[in-house]
Amino acid sequence: MADGAGKYTDITREVSRNLARLRADIAEPLAGFSALARAATKPGALDTKTKELIALALGVAAHCDACIGFHMQALLKAGATRLEIEEALGMAVYMGGGPSLMYAANAVAAYEEMAPALQPDAATA
């Protein structure tokens, strides 16, 4: 891709644009979902990184490319290592079987695409 973006960067950018339209058109339900997301990801007994690892695994199991992109971004910003991400993906595959394995491979592609920009030292992890 000419601008250096990749599949998951493009997916998250496009979904974000579409969500902006939904926020304008159906503000109240989207505000409710945003409040739920903030409450669910707020650090508590589990830290943010752990919660995002769970979210990535669920996104893989649900075969949701946008979920993979958004939660990979959040994981990289939270300082997750490749090994932490891959262990969470192992759990997703264990629980979801073959289809989850295919999406776990997609999540690795998202890591490789996004890590250099969001976590520059990730290449050495």
mmCIF file of C-alpha atoms in Angstrom:
data_model
loop_
_atom_site.group_PDB
_atom_site.id
_atom_site.type_symbol
_atom_site.label_atom_id
_atom_site.label_comp_id
_atom_site.label_asym_id
_atom_site.label_seq_id
_atom_site.Cartn_x
_atom_site.Cartn_y
_atom_site.Cartn_z
ATOM 1 C CA MET A 1 0.000 0.000 0.000
ATOM 2 C CA ALA A 2 1.347 3.343 -1.030
ATOM 3 C CA ASP A 3 1.067 5.160 2.308
ATOM 4 C CA GLY A 4 2.748 2.344 4.238
ATOM 5 C CA ALA A 5 -0.503 1.321 5.890
ATOM 6 C CA GLY A 6 -1.543 -2.285 5.995
ATOM 7 C CA LYS A 7 -4.711 -4.304 6.153
ATOM 8 C CA TYR A 8 -5.432 -3.834 9.862
ATOM 9 C CA THR A 9 -4.473 -0.170 9.871
ATOM 10 C CA ASP A 10 -6.840 0.353 6.950
ATOM 11 C CA ILE A 11 -9.615 -1.671 8.600
ATOM 12 C CA THR A 12 -9.413 0.290 11.862
ATOM 13 C CA ARG A 13 -9.277 3.604 9.993
ATOM 14 C CA GLU A 14 -12.321 2.716 7.863
ATOM 15 C CA VAL A 15 -14.330 1.340 10.780
ATOM 16 C CA SER A 16 -13.491 4.458 12.819
ATOM 17 C CA ARG A 17 -14.861 6.638 10.007
ATOM 18 C CA ASN A 18 -18.026 4.556 9.845
ATOM 19 C CA LEU A 19 -18.426 4.626 13.617
ATOM 20 C CA ALA A 20 -18.190 8.419 13.558
ATOM 21 C CA ARG A 21 -21.193 8.450 11.245
ATOM 22 C CA LEU A 22 -23.084 6.064 13.528
ATOM 23 C CA ARG A 23 -22.236 8.252 16.542
ATOM 24 C CA ALA A 24 -23.842 11.166 14.736
ATOM 25 C CA ASP A 25 -26.863 9.196 13.545
ATOM 26 C CA ILE A 26 -27.584 7.107 16.652
ATOM 27 C CA ALA A 27 -25.783 9.009 19.375
ATOM 28 C CA GLU A 28 -27.578 7.579 22.405
ATOM 29 C CA PRO A 29 -26.946 3.862 21.766
ATOM 30 C CA LEU A 30 -23.341 4.548 20.782
ATOM 31 C CA ALA A 31 -22.796 6.648 23.898
ATOM 32 C CA GLY A 32 -24.097 3.715 25.925
ATOM 33 C CA PHE A 33 -21.709 1.331 24.182
ATOM 34 C CA SER A 34 -18.803 3.740 24.751
ATOM 35 C CA ALA A 35 -19.660 3.943 28.451
ATOM 36 C CA LEU A 36 -19.739 0.139 28.617
ATOM 37 C CA ALA A 37 -16.353 -0.070 26.882
ATOM 38 C CA ARG A 38 -14.788 2.451 29.292
ATOM 39 C CA ALA A 39 -16.183 0.639 32.321
ATOM 40 C CA ALA A 40 -15.137 -2.803 31.056
ATOM 41 C CA THR A 41 -11.563 -1.767 30.203
ATOM 42 C CA LYS A 42 -10.959 0.314 33.329
ATOM 43 C CA PRO A 43 -8.172 -1.226 35.426
ATOM 44 C CA GLY A 44 -9.427 -3.125 38.436
ATOM 45 C CA ALA A 45 -8.554 -6.625 39.609
ATOM 46 C CA LEU A 46 -7.269 -7.094 36.042
ATOM 47 C CA ASP A 47 -5.022 -4.479 34.469
ATOM 48 C CA THR A 48 -5.770 -2.924 31.093
ATOM 49 C CA LYS A 49 -3.250 -5.101 29.244
ATOM 50 C CA THR A 50 -4.800 -8.302 30.610
ATOM 51 C CA LYS A 51 -8.268 -7.119 29.655
ATOM 52 C CA GLU A 52 -7.065 -6.288 26.138
ATOM 53 C CA LEU A 53 -5.455 -9.748 25.823
ATOM 54 C CA ILE A 54 -8.858 -11.229 26.648
ATOM 55 C CA ALA A 55 -10.528 -8.913 24.136
ATOM 56 C CA LEU A 56 -8.080 -9.901 21.391
ATOM 57 C CA ALA A 57 -8.693 -13.600 22.078
ATOM 58 C CA LEU A 58 -12.450 -13.023 21.923
ATOM 59 C CA GLY A 59 -12.071 -11.049 18.687
ATOM 60 C CA VAL A 60 -10.119 -13.948 17.185
ATOM 61 C CA ALA A 61 -12.735 -16.449 18.344
ATOM 62 C CA ALA A 62 -15.502 -14.251 16.895
ATOM 63 C CA HIS A 63 -13.603 -13.890 13.578
ATOM 64 C CA CYS A 64 -13.731 -10.085 13.827
ATOM 65 C CA ASP A 65 -10.982 -8.372 11.821
ATOM 66 C CA ALA A 66 -11.828 -4.923 13.184
ATOM 67 C CA CYS A 67 -11.689 -6.306 16.735
ATOM 68 C CA ILE A 68 -8.236 -7.719 16.020
ATOM 69 C CA GLY A 69 -7.065 -4.348 14.710
ATOM 70 C CA PHE A 70 -8.462 -2.211 17.525
ATOM 71 C CA HIS A 71 -7.383 -4.535 20.333
ATOM 72 C CA MET A 72 -3.916 -5.016 18.802
ATOM 73 C CA GLN A 73 -3.492 -1.236 18.809
ATOM 74 C CA ALA A 74 -4.575 -1.089 22.445
ATOM 75 C CA LEU A 75 -2.260 -3.975 23.389
ATOM 76 C CA LEU A 76 0.752 -2.393 21.736
ATOM 77 C CA LYS A 77 0.036 0.921 23.439
ATOM 78 C CA ALA A 78 -0.256 -0.976 26.747
ATOM 79 C CA GLY A 79 3.198 -2.469 26.186
ATOM 80 C CA ALA A 80 2.179 -6.068 25.464
ATOM 81 C CA THR A 81 4.969 -8.232 24.119
ATOM 82 C CA ARG A 82 4.711 -10.523 21.154
ATOM 83 C CA LEU A 83 4.955 -13.539 23.486
ATOM 84 C CA GLU A 84 2.098 -12.289 25.701
ATOM 85 C CA ILE A 85 -0.034 -11.752 22.609
ATOM 86 C CA GLU A 86 0.834 -15.145 21.171
ATOM 87 C CA GLU A 87 0.014 -16.928 24.447
ATOM 88 C CA ALA A 88 -3.403 -15.244 24.469
ATOM 89 C CA LEU A 89 -3.832 -16.349 20.851
ATOM 90 C CA GLY A 90 -2.971 -19.891 21.913
ATOM 91 C CA MET A 91 -5.888 -19.792 24.347
ATOM 92 C CA ALA A 92 -8.172 -18.465 21.591
ATOM 93 C CA VAL A 93 -7.164 -21.343 19.328
ATOM 94 C CA TYR A 94 -7.601 -23.870 22.136
ATOM 95 C CA MET A 95 -11.121 -22.603 22.820
ATOM 96 C CA GLY A 96 -12.131 -21.902 19.202
ATOM 97 C CA GLY A 97 -10.446 -24.662 17.177
ATOM 98 C CA GLY A 98 -9.396 -24.381 13.530
ATOM 99 C CA PRO A 99 -11.299 -21.206 12.604
ATOM 100 C CA SER A 100 -9.696 -19.408 15.558
ATOM 101 C CA LEU A 101 -6.285 -20.655 14.419
ATOM 102 C CA MET A 102 -6.790 -18.893 11.078
ATOM 103 C CA TYR A 103 -7.721 -15.645 12.839
ATOM 104 C CA ALA A 104 -4.814 -16.033 15.271
ATOM 105 C CA ALA A 105 -2.567 -16.009 12.198
ATOM 106 C CA ASN A 106 -4.329 -12.797 11.137
ATOM 107 C CA ALA A 107 -3.669 -11.306 14.589
ATOM 108 C CA VAL A 108 0.065 -12.037 14.169
ATOM 109 C CA ALA A 109 -0.090 -10.181 10.844
ATOM 110 C CA ALA A 110 -1.743 -7.245 12.646
ATOM 111 C CA TYR A 111 1.054 -7.268 15.253
ATOM 112 C CA GLU A 112 3.746 -7.256 12.581
ATOM 113 C CA GLU A 113 1.997 -4.471 10.706
ATOM 114 C CA MET A 114 1.275 -2.187 13.646
ATOM 115 C CA ALA A 115 4.108 -2.823 16.117
ATOM 116 C CA PRO A 116 6.803 -0.768 14.346
ATOM 117 C CA ALA A 117 4.674 2.389 14.507
ATOM 118 C CA LEU A 118 3.032 1.917 17.888
ATOM 119 C CA GLN A 119 5.763 0.100 19.828
ATOM 120 C CA PRO A 120 9.101 0.776 18.084
ATOM 121 C CA ASP A 121 11.105 -1.573 20.329
ATOM 122 C CA ALA A 122 8.718 -4.486 19.611
ATOM 123 C CA ALA A 123 10.934 -5.825 16.828
ATOM 124 C CA THR A 124 13.454 -6.937 19.457
ATOM 125 C CA ALA A 125 10.862 -8.573 21.764
#
